[in-house]
Coordinates of C-alpha atoms and ligand atoms in Angstrom, one line a residue:
Chain A
M1 CA 0.2 0.1 0.0
R2 CA 1.4 3.4 -0.7
F3 CA 0.2 6.4 1.1
I4 CA -1.6 8.1 -1.3
S5 CA -4.3 5.1 -0.9
I6 CA -5.0 6.7 2.6
P7 CA -6.3 10.1 1.3
V8 CA -7.9 8.5 -2.1
L9 CA -9.8 6.0 0.0
S10 CA -10.9 8.3 2.6
L11 CA -12.6 10.2 -0.3
G12 CA -14.0 7.4 -1.8
R13 CA -15.7 6.7 2.0
R14 CA -17.9 9.5 0.9
P15 CA -18.2 9.2 -3.2
M16 CA -21.4 11.6 -3.7
R17 CA -20.2 14.3 -1.7
T18 CA -16.5 13.8 -3.3
V19 CA -18.2 14.2 -6.5
L20 CA -20.0 17.3 -6.0
T21 CA -17.1 18.8 -4.3
V22 CA -14.9 18.5 -7.4
I23 CA -17.9 19.5 -9.5
G24 CA -18.5 22.8 -7.7
I25 CA -14.3 23.4 -8.4
A26 CA -14.7 22.3 -12.3
V27 CA -17.5 24.9 -12.5
A28 CA -15.2 27.4 -10.7
V29 CA -12.3 26.4 -13.0
G30 CA -14.2 25.8 -16.1
S31 CA -16.2 29.2 -15.8
F32 CA -12.6 31.0 -15.1
I33 CA -11.0 29.5 -18.2
A34 CA -14.3 30.3 -20.7
L35 CA -14.3 34.2 -19.5
V36 CA -10.9 35.0 -19.3
G37 CA -10.4 32.8 -22.4
M38 CA -13.1 35.1 -24.1
S39 CA -11.4 38.5 -23.3
R40 CA -8.4 37.3 -25.0
A41 CA -10.5 35.8 -27.7
L42 CA -11.7 39.7 -27.6
E43 CA -8.6 40.9 -27.4
K44 CA -6.6 38.7 -30.7
A45 CA -9.8 39.3 -32.8
W46 CA -8.8 43.3 -32.8
V47 CA -5.5 42.8 -33.0
N48 CA -5.6 40.0 -36.1
S49 CA -8.6 42.4 -38.2
L50 CA -5.4 45.4 -37.8
D51 CA -2.6 42.9 -38.7
D52 CA -4.8 41.8 -41.8
R53 CA -4.6 45.6 -43.1
G54 CA -1.1 45.5 -42.7
T55 CA -1.3 48.4 -39.7
H56 CA 1.5 49.5 -38.0
L57 CA -0.2 52.6 -35.5
L58 CA -3.5 53.6 -34.9
V59 CA -4.6 56.8 -34.7
T60 CA -7.5 57.5 -32.5
R61 CA -8.4 60.6 -30.0
K62 CA -7.1 61.1 -26.3
G63 CA -9.7 60.0 -23.6
V64 CA -12.4 58.4 -25.8
V65 CA -13.7 55.6 -24.0
E66 CA -15.9 53.7 -26.4
L67 CA -13.8 54.2 -29.8
L68 CA -17.0 53.9 -32.4
T69 CA -18.4 57.2 -30.3
A70 CA -15.0 59.2 -30.9
S71 CA -14.4 61.6 -34.4
I72 CA -11.5 62.7 -35.7
K73 CA -11.6 65.4 -38.6
E74 CA -11.0 64.0 -42.1
D75 CA -8.5 66.2 -43.2
I76 CA -6.0 65.7 -40.1
G77 CA -5.3 62.6 -42.7
E78 CA -3.7 64.8 -45.0
Q79 CA -1.4 67.1 -41.8
L80 CA -0.5 62.6 -40.7
Q81 CA 1.0 62.6 -44.0
D82 CA 3.2 65.1 -44.3
I83 CA 5.4 63.8 -41.1
R84 CA 8.6 62.0 -41.8
G85 CA 8.2 58.0 -41.3
V86 CA 4.3 57.8 -42.3
R87 CA 4.8 55.5 -45.7
A88 CA 0.4 56.3 -45.7
V89 CA -2.5 57.1 -44.2
A90 CA -5.7 55.9 -43.9
G91 CA -8.8 57.4 -42.3
E92 CA -11.9 55.2 -41.4
L93 CA -15.1 55.6 -40.0
V94 CA -16.6 52.9 -37.8
D95 CA -20.2 52.1 -36.4
L96 CA -21.9 50.0 -35.1
V97 CA -25.9 49.6 -36.7
T98 CA -28.7 47.4 -35.9
L99 CA -30.3 46.0 -39.2
K100 CA -34.6 45.6 -39.7
S101 CA -33.4 41.8 -38.7
G102 CA -32.4 42.6 -35.2
Q103 CA -28.7 41.4 -36.1
A104 CA -25.8 43.9 -34.8
V105 CA -23.2 44.6 -37.8
L106 CA -20.0 46.7 -37.6
I107 CA -20.1 49.1 -40.7
T108 CA -17.1 50.9 -41.7
G109 CA -15.9 53.6 -44.3
W110 CA -12.9 53.7 -46.5
S111 CA -12.4 56.7 -49.3
P112 CA -11.7 55.2 -52.6
E113 CA -7.8 55.7 -52.6
S114 CA -7.1 54.2 -49.3
Y115 CA -4.4 51.3 -49.2
L116 CA -7.7 49.4 -47.2
W117 CA -9.0 48.2 -50.7
Q118 CA -5.7 46.8 -51.5
T119 CA -5.7 44.4 -47.7
L120 CA -8.9 42.5 -48.7
N121 CA -9.1 38.7 -49.9
I122 CA -12.0 39.2 -52.4
V123 CA -13.2 35.5 -52.4
R124 CA -16.6 36.5 -55.4
G125 CA -17.2 40.1 -56.8
N126 CA -15.5 43.1 -56.7
L127 CA -14.5 46.2 -55.7
P128 CA -17.4 48.5 -55.2
D129 CA -18.2 50.8 -58.4
F130 CA -17.2 54.2 -56.2
N131 CA -19.0 56.7 -58.4
S132 CA -22.2 54.6 -58.0
S133 CA -22.7 55.1 -54.2
E134 CA -24.9 52.5 -53.5
E135 CA -22.5 49.4 -53.8
V136 CA -21.2 47.9 -50.6
M137 CA -18.9 44.9 -49.6
L138 CA -19.3 42.3 -47.2
G139 CA -17.0 39.9 -45.3
Q140 CA -17.4 36.5 -45.5
A141 CA -18.9 36.0 -41.9
C142 CA -21.5 38.7 -42.5
S143 CA -22.2 37.8 -46.0
E144 CA -22.9 34.0 -44.2
S145 CA -25.2 35.1 -41.3
L146 CA -27.1 37.9 -43.6
G147 CA -27.6 35.2 -46.3
K148 CA -26.7 37.6 -48.7
E149 CA -24.4 37.4 -51.5
V150 CA -23.2 39.4 -55.0
G151 CA -25.5 41.1 -56.4
D152 CA -28.2 40.4 -53.5
T153 CA -29.2 44.1 -51.6
V154 CA -29.0 44.7 -47.8
L155 CA -31.0 47.3 -46.2
V156 CA -28.6 49.4 -43.8
R157 CA -30.4 52.6 -42.3
D158 CA -33.5 52.3 -44.7
K159 CA -31.6 52.5 -47.7
E160 CA -30.7 49.6 -49.9
F161 CA -27.1 48.8 -51.3
I162 CA -26.0 46.3 -53.9
V163 CA -23.2 43.7 -52.3
S164 CA -20.7 44.4 -55.0
G165 CA -18.2 41.2 -53.5
V166 CA -17.6 39.1 -50.5
F167 CA -13.7 38.8 -49.0
R168 CA -12.5 36.9 -46.2
E169 CA -9.7 37.9 -43.9
S170 CA -8.5 35.5 -40.8
G171 CA -9.1 39.0 -38.2
V172 CA -12.7 37.5 -37.2
M173 CA -13.9 41.3 -36.5
T174 CA -12.8 42.2 -39.8
N175 CA -14.4 39.8 -41.8
G176 CA -18.3 40.5 -39.5
T177 CA -18.5 44.4 -41.4
I178 CA -19.7 45.6 -44.0
V179 CA -17.7 48.1 -45.8
F180 CA -18.9 51.4 -47.6
P181 CA -16.7 54.0 -49.4
L182 CA -16.3 56.8 -47.4
N183 CA -18.1 59.8 -48.5
V184 CA -21.1 57.1 -48.9
M185 CA -21.0 56.2 -44.7
Q186 CA -20.5 59.6 -43.6
D187 CA -23.7 60.9 -45.5
M188 CA -25.5 57.8 -44.2
I189 CA -24.6 58.3 -40.5
E190 CA -24.8 62.2 -40.9
K191 CA -21.5 62.7 -40.0
P192 CA -19.8 64.4 -42.9
E193 CA -16.2 65.1 -43.6
T194 CA -15.4 62.6 -40.0
V195 CA -13.5 59.4 -39.7
T196 CA -13.2 57.9 -36.3
V197 CA -9.3 56.3 -36.4
F198 CA -6.8 56.7 -39.0
N199 CA -4.6 53.3 -39.5
L200 CA -0.8 54.8 -40.1
L201 CA 1.9 52.3 -42.4
I202 CA 4.7 53.6 -41.1
D203 CA 8.9 53.4 -42.6
H204 CA 10.3 51.1 -40.1
P205 CA 7.4 49.2 -38.2
D206 CA 10.2 46.6 -37.5
Q207 CA 13.0 49.1 -35.5
P208 CA 11.2 49.5 -32.2
L209 CA 13.9 52.9 -31.4
K210 CA 12.6 54.1 -34.7
V211 CA 9.5 53.5 -33.7
E212 CA 9.5 55.1 -30.9
A213 CA 10.6 58.2 -32.2
L214 CA 8.2 58.6 -34.6
R215 CA 5.4 57.9 -32.3
N216 CA 6.8 61.2 -29.9
D217 CA 7.0 63.4 -33.2
L218 CA 3.7 62.6 -34.1
G219 CA 2.4 63.1 -30.1
E220 CA 4.3 66.2 -30.1
A221 CA 2.5 67.7 -33.5
F222 CA -1.3 66.1 -32.6
E223 CA -1.8 66.8 -29.3
D224 CA -4.5 65.3 -28.9
L225 CA -4.5 62.5 -31.0
L226 CA -3.3 59.1 -29.2
F227 CA -1.0 56.7 -31.2
T228 CA -1.3 53.3 -30.4
E229 CA 0.8 50.3 -31.8
T230 CA -1.2 47.3 -33.4
D231 CA -0.3 44.9 -30.7
Q232 CA -0.9 47.1 -27.7
I233 CA -4.6 48.3 -28.8
A234 CA -6.5 45.9 -27.1
E235 CA -4.3 46.4 -24.3
S236 CA -4.6 50.3 -24.0
N237 CA -8.8 50.2 -24.7
H238 CA -11.0 51.0 -22.0
M239 CA -13.5 48.7 -23.2
M240 CA -11.1 46.0 -23.6
Q241 CA -9.5 46.5 -19.8
L242 CA -13.3 46.9 -18.2
F243 CA -14.3 43.3 -19.9
R244 CA -10.8 42.0 -19.2
A245 CA -11.3 43.0 -15.6
M246 CA -14.6 42.0 -15.3
A247 CA -13.8 38.6 -16.8
W248 CA -11.0 38.0 -13.5
G249 CA -13.1 39.1 -11.2
T250 CA -16.0 36.7 -12.0
S251 CA -14.1 34.2 -12.1
T252 CA -12.0 34.9 -8.9
I253 CA -14.7 35.2 -7.2
A254 CA -15.7 32.0 -8.7
L255 CA -12.4 30.2 -7.0
V256 CA -13.0 31.7 -4.1
I257 CA -16.2 29.8 -3.4
A258 CA -14.0 26.5 -5.0
L259 CA -11.9 27.7 -1.9
V260 CA -14.4 27.7 0.6
V261 CA -16.1 24.5 -0.8
I262 CA -12.4 22.2 -0.2
V263 CA -12.5 23.3 3.4
N264 CA -16.0 22.5 4.1
T265 CA -15.8 19.0 2.4
L266 CA -12.5 18.9 3.9
L267 CA -13.8 20.0 7.6
M268 CA -16.7 17.3 7.9
T269 CA -14.2 14.7 6.5
V270 CA -12.0 15.3 9.6
S271 CA -14.8 15.0 11.6
E272 CA -16.1 12.5 10.5
Q273 CA -13.1 10.2 10.3
K274 CA -11.8 11.2 13.9
R275 CA -11.6 7.7 14.9
Q276 CA -9.2 7.2 11.6
I277 CA -7.3 9.9 13.2
G278 CA -6.7 8.5 16.7
I279 CA -5.8 4.9 15.1
L280 CA -2.8 7.0 12.8
S281 CA -1.5 8.6 15.9
A282 CA -1.8 5.6 18.1
V283 CA 0.1 3.5 15.7
G284 CA 2.8 6.4 15.8
W285 CA 2.3 8.6 13.1
S286 CA 3.6 11.8 13.3
S287 CA 1.8 15.3 13.1
E288 CA 3.1 15.7 10.0
R289 CA 2.4 13.0 8.4
I290 CA -1.5 13.2 9.2
L291 CA -1.3 16.4 8.1
A292 CA -0.5 15.2 4.9
V293 CA -3.3 12.9 4.8
V294 CA -5.8 15.7 4.8
I295 CA -3.9 18.4 2.6
T296 CA -3.6 15.6 0.0
E297 CA -7.4 14.8 0.3
G298 CA -7.4 18.8 -0.7
F299 CA -5.0 18.5 -3.7
L300 CA -6.7 15.9 -5.0
L301 CA -9.6 17.3 -4.9
A302 CA -8.2 20.3 -6.5
L303 CA -6.4 18.2 -9.4
F304 CA -9.8 16.2 -10.1
G305 CA -12.1 19.4 -10.2
S306 CA -9.4 21.1 -12.7
I307 CA -9.4 18.4 -14.9
A308 CA -13.0 17.9 -15.5
G309 CA -13.1 22.0 -14.9
S310 CA -10.8 22.5 -17.9
V311 CA -12.5 20.1 -20.3
L312 CA -15.6 21.7 -18.8
G313 CA -14.4 25.4 -19.6
I314 CA -12.6 25.1 -23.4
Y315 CA -15.9 23.1 -24.4
G316 CA -18.0 26.1 -22.6
L317 CA -15.9 28.7 -24.6
H318 CA -16.4 27.0 -28.2
Y319 CA -19.9 27.2 -27.1
L320 CA -20.4 30.2 -26.7
A321 CA -18.5 31.1 -29.5
S322 CA -20.8 28.9 -31.8
M323 CA -23.8 30.7 -30.5
P324 CA -25.4 32.5 -33.4
Q325 CA -25.4 36.0 -32.1
M326 CA -21.4 35.9 -31.8
Q327 CA -21.8 35.7 -35.9
G328 CA -18.4 34.1 -36.1
F329 CA -17.1 37.0 -34.3
L330 CA -14.7 35.5 -31.9
Q331 CA -12.7 32.7 -32.2
P332 CA -11.7 30.6 -28.7
E333 CA -8.8 31.4 -27.3
I334 CA -7.3 29.2 -24.7
T335 CA -3.8 28.4 -24.6
L336 CA -2.3 25.2 -23.0
R337 CA 0.3 27.7 -20.8
M338 CA -3.1 29.4 -19.3
V339 CA -4.8 25.8 -18.4
L340 CA -1.9 24.8 -16.7
E341 CA -1.7 28.1 -14.6
V342 CA -5.5 28.0 -13.6
C343 CA -4.9 24.3 -12.9
G344 CA -1.7 25.0 -10.7
A345 CA -3.3 27.8 -8.8
T346 CA -6.0 25.5 -8.4
C347 CA -4.2 22.7 -6.9
V348 CA -2.0 25.4 -4.6
L349 CA -5.9 26.5 -4.0
G350 CA -6.6 22.5 -2.7
I351 CA -3.4 22.3 -0.6
L352 CA -4.4 25.9 1.2
G353 CA -7.8 24.9 1.4
G354 CA -6.6 21.5 3.6
L355 CA -4.5 23.4 5.3
Y356 CA -6.5 24.5 8.5
P357 CA -8.9 21.2 8.3
A358 CA -5.9 19.1 8.8
L359 CA -4.3 21.8 11.6
R360 CA -8.0 20.6 13.2
A361 CA -6.9 17.2 12.7
I362 CA -4.1 17.1 14.3
R363 CA -5.3 19.3 17.5
I364 CA -7.6 16.2 18.0
N365 CA -7.1 14.5 21.4
T366 CA -6.1 11.1 20.7
V367 CA -7.9 9.1 23.8
D368 CA -10.9 11.6 22.7
A369 CA -10.8 10.1 18.7
L370 CA -10.5 6.5 20.0
R371 CA -13.9 6.5 21.7
Y372 CA -15.7 8.3 18.7
E373 CA -18.2 6.4 17.2
Chain B
M1 CA 14.0 -2.6 40.6
K2 CA 16.8 -2.7 38.8
N3 CA 16.1 -2.5 34.6
V4 CA 12.9 -0.3 34.9
I5 CA 11.0 0.3 31.1
A6 CA 9.0 2.7 32.3
E7 CA 8.2 4.7 35.4
L8 CA 5.5 6.8 36.5
K9 CA 6.3 9.4 39.3
H10 CA 3.8 10.8 41.7
V11 CA 1.5 11.0 38.5
S12 CA -2.1 12.4 38.5
R13 CA -4.0 12.7 35.3
E14 CA -7.1 15.2 36.4
Y15 CA -10.5 16.6 34.2
D16 CA -12.5 19.6 34.3
D17 CA -10.0 22.1 36.7
G18 CA -9.6 18.9 38.9
R19 CA -13.2 18.1 39.5
I20 CA -12.8 14.5 38.7
V21 CA -9.7 12.8 39.2
A22 CA -9.5 10.0 36.9
L23 CA -5.5 8.9 38.6
Q24 CA -4.5 9.9 41.8
D25 CA -0.5 10.4 42.8
I26 CA 0.4 7.2 41.4
T27 CA 4.4 6.4 42.1
M28 CA 5.1 2.7 40.1
Q29 CA 7.7 1.4 37.8
I30 CA 7.5 -1.5 35.2
G31 CA 10.7 -3.8 35.0
R32 CA 12.3 -4.6 31.2
G33 CA 10.4 -7.7 30.4
E34 CA 7.6 -7.5 32.9
W35 CA 4.0 -9.3 32.4
L36 CA 1.5 -7.3 34.1
S37 CA -2.1 -7.4 34.6
I38 CA -4.2 -4.1 35.8
T39 CA -7.3 -5.1 37.1
G40 CA -10.0 -2.6 39.1
P41 CA -13.5 -1.7 38.8
S42 CA -14.9 0.2 36.1
G43 CA -14.3 4.0 36.3
S44 CA -11.0 2.9 38.6
G45 CA -8.5 4.1 36.0
K46 CA -7.2 1.7 34.5
S47 CA -7.3 2.7 30.6
T48 CA -6.3 6.1 31.7
L49 CA -3.0 4.5 33.2
L50 CA -2.2 2.6 30.0
H51 CA -3.2 5.7 27.5
L52 CA -0.6 7.4 30.0
L53 CA 2.1 4.4 29.5
G54 CA 2.3 5.3 25.7
G55 CA 1.6 9.4 25.7
L56 CA -1.8 8.9 23.8
D57 CA -2.6 11.0 27.0
R58 CA -0.5 13.5 29.2
P59 CA -0.5 13.7 33.1
T60 CA -2.0 16.4 34.3
K61 CA 0.7 16.1 37.4
G62 CA 3.5 14.0 37.8
S63 CA 6.1 12.6 35.3
I64 CA 6.7 9.3 33.0
V65 CA 9.8 7.9 32.6
F66 CA 10.3 5.9 29.3
D67 CA 13.9 3.5 29.5
G68 CA 15.3 6.6 31.2
R69 CA 14.2 9.3 29.1
D70 CA 12.1 11.9 31.1
K71 CA 9.9 15.0 30.0
I72 CA 9.0 13.3 26.3
S73 CA 7.2 15.3 24.1
A74 CA 4.5 14.8 21.7
R75 CA 6.4 14.5 18.9
Q76 CA 9.0 12.0 20.8
W77 CA 5.7 10.0 22.2
A78 CA 4.9 9.6 18.3
R79 CA 8.4 8.4 17.3
L80 CA 8.3 5.8 20.5
R81 CA 4.9 4.3 19.6
A82 CA 5.8 3.9 15.6
R83 CA 9.2 2.1 17.1
R84 CA 9.1 0.8 20.3
I85 CA 5.3 1.3 21.5
G86 CA 2.5 -1.4 20.0
F87 CA -1.2 -1.0 21.3
V88 CA -3.9 -3.6 21.3
F89 CA -7.3 -2.1 22.3
Q90 CA -11.1 -3.9 23.3
S91 CA -12.6 -2.7 20.2
F92 CA -9.6 -3.8 17.7
N93 CA -9.3 -0.1 16.4
L94 CA -8.7 -1.3 12.5
I95 CA -9.6 1.1 9.6
P96 CA -12.0 -0.2 8.1
S97 CA -11.5 1.0 4.2
L98 CA -8.4 -1.1 4.7
T99 CA -7.7 -4.6 4.2
A100 CA -6.8 -6.9 6.8
L101 CA -2.7 -6.4 5.2
E102 CA -2.9 -2.7 4.5
N103 CA -3.9 -2.0 8.3
V104 CA -0.8 -4.2 9.3
E105 CA 1.4 -1.6 7.7
V106 CA 0.0 1.2 8.7
P107 CA 2.2 1.5 11.3
L108 CA 5.5 1.1 9.1
F109 CA 5.1 4.8 6.9
G110 CA 8.1 6.8 8.5
V111 CA 10.0 3.9 9.4
M112 CA 10.5 1.0 6.0
R113 CA 10.9 3.5 2.5
R114 CA 9.8 1.1 0.3
S115 CA 5.9 0.1 -0.1
A116 CA 7.4 -3.8 -1.1
K117 CA 9.3 -3.9 1.9
R118 CA 6.7 -3.4 4.1
R119 CA 4.1 -5.5 2.6
Q120 CA 6.5 -8.2 2.7
K121 CA 6.7 -7.5 6.7
A122 CA 3.3 -7.1 6.9
M123 CA 2.7 -10.4 5.5
D124 CA 5.5 -11.9 7.9
L125 CA 3.1 -11.2 10.8
L126 CA 0.1 -12.1 9.4
E127 CA 1.6 -15.0 8.8
R128 CA 2.6 -15.4 12.3
V129 CA -1.0 -14.5 14.2
G130 CA -2.1 -17.1 11.4
L131 CA -4.0 -15.0 9.4
A132 CA -1.8 -15.1 6.2
D133 CA -5.1 -16.1 4.1
R134 CA -7.0 -13.3 5.3
S135 CA -4.8 -10.7 4.3
R136 CA -7.2 -9.3 1.6
H137 CA -10.1 -9.4 3.7
R138 CA -11.5 -6.0 5.2
P139 CA -12.2 -5.6 9.3
G140 CA -15.8 -5.6 8.6
T141 CA -15.5 -9.8 7.0
L142 CA -13.6 -11.0 10.0
S143 CA -14.8 -12.4 12.6
G144 CA -14.0 -11.0 15.9
G145 CA -11.1 -13.0 17.4
E146 CA -9.3 -12.7 13.3
R147 CA -9.8 -9.2 14.0
Q148 CA -7.8 -9.2 17.3
R149 CA -4.9 -11.2 16.0
I150 CA -4.6 -8.7 13.1
A151 CA -4.9 -5.8 15.4
I152 CA -2.3 -7.6 17.4
A153 CA -0.2 -8.2 14.2
R154 CA -0.2 -4.5 13.7
A155 CA 0.7 -3.9 17.3
L156 CA 3.8 -6.3 16.9
V157 CA 5.1 -5.3 13.0
N158 CA 7.7 -2.7 14.4
S159 CA 8.8 -5.0 17.0
P160 CA 8.0 -3.2 20.3
D161 CA 9.5 -4.2 23.4
F162 CA 6.5 -2.9 25.3
I163 CA 2.9 -3.9 24.3
L164 CA -0.1 -2.2 26.0
A165 CA -3.4 -3.8 25.9
D166 CA -6.6 -2.5 26.8
E167 CA -9.1 -5.4 27.3
P168 CA -8.0 -7.4 24.6
T169 CA -10.4 -9.9 25.1
G170 CA -13.3 -7.3 26.3
N171 CA -15.0 -8.6 23.2
L172 CA -14.6 -12.1 22.5
D173 CA -15.8 -15.5 24.1
T174 CA -13.7 -17.5 26.5
R175 CA -12.1 -19.7 23.7
T176 CA -11.4 -17.4 21.5
S177 CA -9.8 -15.0 24.7
R178 CA -7.6 -17.9 25.5
E179 CA -6.4 -18.1 22.2
I180 CA -5.9 -14.8 22.0
M181 CA -4.0 -14.4 25.4
D182 CA -1.4 -17.8 24.6
L183 CA -0.4 -15.1 21.4
L184 CA 0.3 -12.5 23.6
E185 CA 2.2 -14.7 26.3
S186 CA 4.1 -16.5 23.6
I187 CA 5.1 -13.1 21.8
H188 CA 6.1 -12.2 25.6
T189 CA 8.4 -15.5 26.3
S190 CA 9.9 -15.6 22.6
E191 CA 10.9 -11.8 22.1
R192 CA 11.4 -10.7 25.7
T193 CA 8.7 -8.0 25.2
T194 CA 7.5 -6.4 28.2
L195 CA 3.4 -6.8 28.7
V196 CA 0.9 -4.6 30.2
V197 CA -2.3 -5.9 30.2
V198 CA -5.8 -4.4 31.4
T199 CA -8.8 -7.0 32.3
H200 CA -11.5 -8.3 34.1
E201 CA -10.9 -11.5 34.0
I202 CA -9.6 -13.3 36.8
E203 CA -8.5 -15.5 34.6
I204 CA -6.2 -14.1 32.4
A205 CA -4.7 -11.4 35.4
S206 CA -3.3 -14.8 36.9
R207 CA -1.8 -15.5 34.0
A208 CA 0.6 -12.2 34.9
T209 CA 4.1 -12.3 36.8
R210 CA 2.3 -9.2 38.4
T211 CA -0.6 -7.6 38.8
I212 CA -2.1 -4.5 40.2
R213 CA -5.5 -3.4 41.1
C214 CA -6.9 -0.2 40.4
V215 CA -9.3 1.3 43.2
D216 CA -10.6 5.0 42.6
G217 CA -7.4 6.6 40.9
M218 CA -5.0 4.8 42.9
I219 CA -3.0 1.7 43.2
A220 CA -5.1 -0.4 45.9
G221 CA -2.5 -3.6 45.3
D222 CA 0.5 -4.7 43.5
I223 CA 1.4 -8.5 43.9
Ligands
LIG1 N1 -12.2 12.8 28.8 C1 -12.8 12.8 30.1 N2 -13.4 13.8 30.6 C2 -13.6 13.4 32.2 N3 -13.8 12.7 32.5 C3 -12.9 11.4 32.4 C4 -12.6 11.6 30.6 N4 -12.3 10.7 30.4 C5 -11.8 9.6 31.8 N5 -12.6 10.2 32.5 C6 -13.2 9.8 33.9 O1 -12.2 8.9 34.4 C7 -12.5 8.2 34.7 C8 -11.3 6.5 34.7 O2 -11.9 6.3 33.2 P1 -11.3 5.4 32.7 O3 -11.3 5.2 31.5 O4 -9.4 5.2 33.0 O5 -11.6 3.8 33.8 P2 -11.7 2.5 33.3 O6 -10.6 1.7 34.6 O7 -10.5 2.2 32.3 O8 -12.8 1.9 33.4 P3 -13.3 0.6 32.1 O9 -13.1 -0.5 33.2 O10 -14.9 0.3 32.6 O11 -12.4 0.8 31.1 C9 -13.4 8.2 35.0 O12 -14.2 7.9 36.2 C10 -13.7 8.2 33.7 O13 -15.8 8.8 34.0
LIG2 MG1 -11.1 1.3 30.0

């Protein structure tokens, strides 16, 4: 017999309670993985869509909480273009609209000469006819969820547009959008000569020192604008930060509940198995060894809970991502490292949760314990 | 007495701040290799005395010397129980979820590192008490006499030189009682183990080389 048999048998004596405790821990671990994975997926979706376009620096207005509500004068683009080190500037108007069907769709407007059009992978059809002001392009995910193909019409803000083409991007965010010629969209949402952000291409994007220097120059020249590198965008966005904080907050609470569940179960185990503890003490087991039995029980509960919870969380996130409301907006983003970290943290919680019941166990008077029925 | 293994010096054990006196000012010595029985009416403090001798309980007054060692800490008592002191109880005190063999293995943790060695040693002891064929049985499926023999195997597995038994035959019929006492006595004789047995039965007490009688927490007779 190995040492591990003692805590295993002890947990096995109340199988139902042990299973329920493991389920409790699994739900906590699962919600942690699903929520934090979700927040990471959101960030990744953003970064990917910017990566597809090759954008190096994103220009936004300072002090704006929700990017969609921000506005910058379109002609600032020409001034940006004049700064040394800036290769190309593309203004972009972004908005979220609700279609008749109730679906929310991200719409975006690009000026006809914008380099962004060149970044699109067109799978069917063509770029819109910039002279007609009636044509738009759909991302593939959007085309699928709306059921619209090249030649069909879509109704946006009570105006009909013809789908001139469908494109596919790896960034799930862009994939779900409708792209308008900039002036058409400005008229439609009544924001003339305005854009939401500028995408900048720069001369030396892979030389951090030059990028930093350029950002400084830009920052001095345009005091009310913010210049963010693509991979830091998600981190610096307030909504994203809020979502991340909520994800972490909720899942931390779940883990605290898991800790309470472990302590509760082990306190019951210890008081039920008083006699066994008395026997171990009578045959000469040291306090440390008895302590180790109870702590191992906590560890085992946490271990099984984390394994079950990881499976639960990964399936849960895939389920969330596949919900129709998501329109393929999110790609589940779970790394092995994250799963291992959560499982590791939970096992540490298991050990900590075992500590107090274990200390109670070794304080039991042996003679009393042997009398216990 | 020349060769003393355990000694009580003015030992008292009180409960409830002295309102209940289980043992009162006991001074006595137990010689190495002695076969001592303790008798007396119920509530006279026999079990308390036995628990103190094995460090399961601590005196409220006085001191206990084991093999020349004084002021033994709880940790040291645990170590002594693991290596030198074996306990046998009236109610067997086997762990119900473990098999007979596993129950005998329990005291070997911390003494023998390798699981295979522990198993072998426990098997040897089961053979010695004549229960090798019951090694995979759980205590619940065994008779009282068999359970007590397993408990004795467990008490002996670390080759102790001091065995403390609290009414080891209290739950057994006359014939089984005799078998159990024969077993304990054979160990005493063959290993020169000190044997201390609490008992109500005159027949058992009479087999001992020395008998102590407890009354109201004091020693009323020592023959
Ligand atoms: N935890 C306790 N709290 C209070 N009193 C106790 C406690 N344990 C034992 N006693 C008292 O100490 C006295 C001696 O008890 P002990 O168990 O040693 O008697 P005993 O001689 O073994 O009796 P029996 O033959 O019935 O086993 C009794 O009066 C008992 O009530
Ligand atoms: Mg008693």
